[in-house]
mmCIF file of C-alpha atoms in Angstrom:
data_model
loop_
_atom_site.group_PDB
_atom_site.id
_atom_site.type_symbol
_atom_site.label_atom_id
_atom_site.label_comp_id
_atom_site.label_asym_id
_atom_site.label_seq_id
_atom_site.Cartn_x
_atom_site.Cartn_y
_atom_site.Cartn_z
ATOM 1 C CA UNK Y 1 25.967 -13.297 39.337
ATOM 2 C CA UNK Y 2 23.634 -11.979 36.684
ATOM 3 C CA UNK Y 3 20.538 -14.048 36.030
ATOM 4 C CA UNK Y 4 17.881 -13.473 33.405
ATOM 5 C CA UNK Y 5 14.842 -15.735 33.540
ATOM 6 C CA UNK Y 6 12.247 -15.684 30.793
ATOM 7 C CA UNK Y 7 8.655 -16.818 31.039
ATOM 8 C CA UNK Y 8 5.415 -16.604 29.112
ATOM 9 C CA UNK Y 9 6.133 -18.649 26.037
ATOM 10 C CA UNK Y 10 3.758 -21.237 24.681
ATOM 11 C CA UNK Y 11 1.797 -22.616 21.765
ATOM 12 C CA UNK Y 12 -0.683 -20.256 20.147
ATOM 13 C CA UNK Y 13 -2.537 -19.888 16.867
ATOM 14 C CA UNK Y 14 -1.782 -17.337 14.186
ATOM 15 C CA UNK Y 15 -3.318 -13.994 15.113
ATOM 16 C CA UNK Y 16 -3.086 -14.612 18.856
ATOM 17 C CA UNK Y 17 -1.087 -12.640 21.390
ATOM 18 C CA UNK Y 18 1.514 -13.537 23.986
ATOM 19 C CA UNK Y 19 3.344 -11.559 26.621
ATOM 20 C CA UNK Y 20 6.866 -12.587 27.514
ATOM 21 C CA UNK Y 21 8.485 -11.577 30.778
ATOM 22 C CA UNK Y 22 12.100 -11.513 31.861
ATOM 23 C CA UNK Y 23 13.118 -11.216 35.499
ATOM 24 C CA UNK Y 24 16.638 -9.905 36.082
ATOM 25 C CA UNK Y 25 18.846 -10.171 39.143
ATOM 26 C CA UNK Y 26 22.480 -9.591 40.033
ATOM 27 C CA UNK Y 27 22.821 -6.303 38.153
ATOM 28 C CA UNK Y 28 21.877 -2.657 38.533
ATOM 29 C CA UNK Y 29 18.942 -3.138 36.224
ATOM 30 C CA UNK Y 30 18.159 0.512 35.523
ATOM 31 C CA UNK Y 31 21.633 1.061 34.054
ATOM 32 C CA UNK Y 32 21.307 -1.652 31.415
ATOM 33 C CA UNK Y 33 19.672 -1.744 28.047
ATOM 34 C CA UNK Y 34 17.484 -4.809 27.673
ATOM 35 C CA UNK Y 35 16.685 -6.761 24.577
ATOM 36 C CA UNK Y 36 14.702 -9.661 23.233
ATOM 37 C CA UNK Y 37 16.309 -11.940 20.677
ATOM 38 C CA UNK Y 38 14.876 -14.934 18.922
ATOM 39 C CA UNK Y 39 16.383 -17.968 17.292
ATOM 40 C CA UNK Y 40 14.527 -20.326 15.033
ATOM 41 C CA UNK Y 41 15.885 -23.745 14.000
ATOM 42 C CA UNK Y 42 18.491 -23.373 11.271
ATOM 43 C CA UNK Y 43 18.484 -19.584 11.502
ATOM 44 C CA UNK Y 44 20.776 -17.044 13.098
ATOM 45 C CA UNK Y 45 19.867 -15.361 16.332
ATOM 46 C CA UNK Y 46 18.243 -12.008 15.622
ATOM 47 C CA UNK Y 47 17.481 -8.983 17.738
ATOM 48 C CA UNK Y 48 13.733 -8.470 17.858
ATOM 49 C CA UNK Y 49 13.399 -5.483 20.176
ATOM 50 C CA UNK Y 50 15.488 -3.429 22.554
ATOM 51 C CA UNK Y 51 14.958 -0.744 25.170
ATOM 52 C CA UNK Y 52 17.688 1.456 26.555
ATOM 53 C CA UNK Y 53 18.089 2.540 30.153
ATOM 54 C CA UNK Y 54 16.552 5.853 29.105
ATOM 55 C CA UNK Y 55 13.652 4.315 27.226
ATOM 56 C CA UNK Y 56 14.913 4.522 23.652
ATOM 57 C CA UNK Y 57 13.341 1.749 21.612
ATOM 58 C CA UNK Y 58 14.536 -0.504 18.821
ATOM 59 C CA UNK Y 59 12.422 -2.893 16.744
ATOM 60 C CA UNK Y 60 13.306 -5.220 13.939
ATOM 61 C CA UNK Y 61 11.364 -4.464 10.769
ATOM 62 C CA UNK Y 62 9.672 -7.859 10.930
ATOM 63 C CA UNK Y 63 7.905 -7.030 14.197
ATOM 64 C CA UNK Y 64 7.284 -3.277 13.976
ATOM 65 C CA UNK Y 65 3.672 -2.481 14.748
ATOM 66 C CA UNK Y 66 3.033 -5.922 16.278
ATOM 67 C CA UNK Y 67 5.497 -6.225 19.174
ATOM 68 C CA UNK Y 68 6.004 -3.820 22.070
ATOM 69 C CA UNK Y 69 8.916 -3.904 24.485
ATOM 70 C CA UNK Y 70 8.651 -2.300 27.912
ATOM 71 C CA UNK Y 71 10.504 -2.338 31.201
ATOM 72 C CA UNK Y 72 9.709 -1.890 34.866
ATOM 73 C CA UNK Y 73 12.823 -0.800 36.731
ATOM 74 C CA UNK Y 74 11.085 -1.170 40.092
ATOM 75 C CA UNK Y 75 10.539 -4.863 39.368
ATOM 76 C CA UNK Y 76 13.802 -5.476 37.474
ATOM 77 C CA UNK Y 77 11.728 -6.797 34.610
ATOM 78 C CA UNK Y 78 11.382 -6.404 30.871
ATOM 79 C CA UNK Y 79 8.412 -7.482 28.807
ATOM 80 C CA UNK Y 80 7.622 -8.248 25.200
ATOM 81 C CA UNK Y 81 3.991 -7.930 24.156
ATOM 82 C CA UNK Y 82 3.505 -9.834 20.929
ATOM 83 C CA UNK Y 83 0.318 -9.303 18.950
ATOM 84 C CA UNK Y 84 -0.892 -10.647 15.611
ATOM 85 C CA UNK Y 85 1.508 -13.540 15.854
ATOM 86 C CA UNK Y 86 2.523 -15.353 12.694
ATOM 87 C CA UNK Y 87 3.998 -18.821 12.137
ATOM 88 C CA UNK Y 88 7.265 -17.086 11.170
ATOM 89 C CA UNK Y 89 7.482 -15.781 14.747
ATOM 90 C CA UNK Y 90 8.053 -19.336 15.968
ATOM 91 C CA UNK Y 91 11.393 -19.418 17.791
ATOM 92 C CA UNK Y 92 13.115 -19.547 21.143
ATOM 93 C CA UNK Y 93 12.959 -16.048 22.586
ATOM 94 C CA UNK Y 94 15.860 -14.927 24.754
ATOM 95 C CA UNK Y 95 16.199 -11.990 27.078
ATOM 96 C CA UNK Y 96 19.518 -10.129 27.155
ATOM 97 C CA UNK Y 97 21.110 -7.235 28.973
ATOM 98 C CA UNK Y 98 23.936 -4.949 27.957
ATOM 99 C CA UNK Y 99 25.693 -1.959 29.450
ATOM 100 C CA UNK Y 100 26.541 -0.125 26.216
ATOM 101 C CA UNK Y 101 23.751 1.303 24.084
ATOM 102 C CA UNK Y 102 25.568 0.883 20.778
ATOM 103 C CA UNK Y 103 25.531 -1.246 18.880
ATOM 104 C CA UNK Y 104 22.034 -2.448 19.662
ATOM 105 C CA UNK Y 105 23.035 -6.028 18.866
ATOM 106 C CA UNK Y 106 25.752 -6.194 21.541
ATOM 107 C CA UNK Y 107 24.743 -7.647 24.904
ATOM 108 C CA UNK Y 108 26.642 -8.982 27.888
ATOM 109 C CA UNK Y 109 24.256 -11.403 29.575
ATOM 110 C CA UNK Y 110 21.675 -13.865 28.293
ATOM 111 C CA UNK Y 111 18.786 -15.876 29.597
ATOM 112 C CA UNK Y 112 18.035 -19.478 28.713
ATOM 113 C CA UNK Y 113 15.079 -18.670 26.510
ATOM 114 C CA UNK Y 114 11.403 -19.508 26.253
ATOM 115 C CA UNK Y 115 9.781 -21.310 23.335
ATOM 116 C CA UNK Y 116 7.111 -19.583 21.283
ATOM 117 C CA UNK Y 117 5.293 -21.697 18.729
ATOM 118 C CA UNK Y 118 2.689 -20.209 16.410
ATOM 119 C CA UNK Y 119 0.512 -22.615 14.478
ATOM 120 C CA UNK Y 120 -1.218 -21.701 11.234
#
């Protein structure tokens, strides 16, 4: 079965950086688009960044210029480099995989999430 396991979350101060990792198994990783979502308490889950099997990128406006998504098909892994973190970035971050490119927000498999907390 498909498994997505996130790591790298933690408690940081505003302005700091974090790098999230997601290890995937049980799927032909190179065929799937990968995405990072986040969900804060009382808010809807939102797509933060996505990367297609061919390397096409998507970023939410709130993170453009601060976050970078990348993938390593040899390691079946996707990463989210988060710089200049803000308290508003505080959320559970979830890794997701999907076979179809469009729409960007549609994914088939989800990880359990990793908590990111940014203090002011």
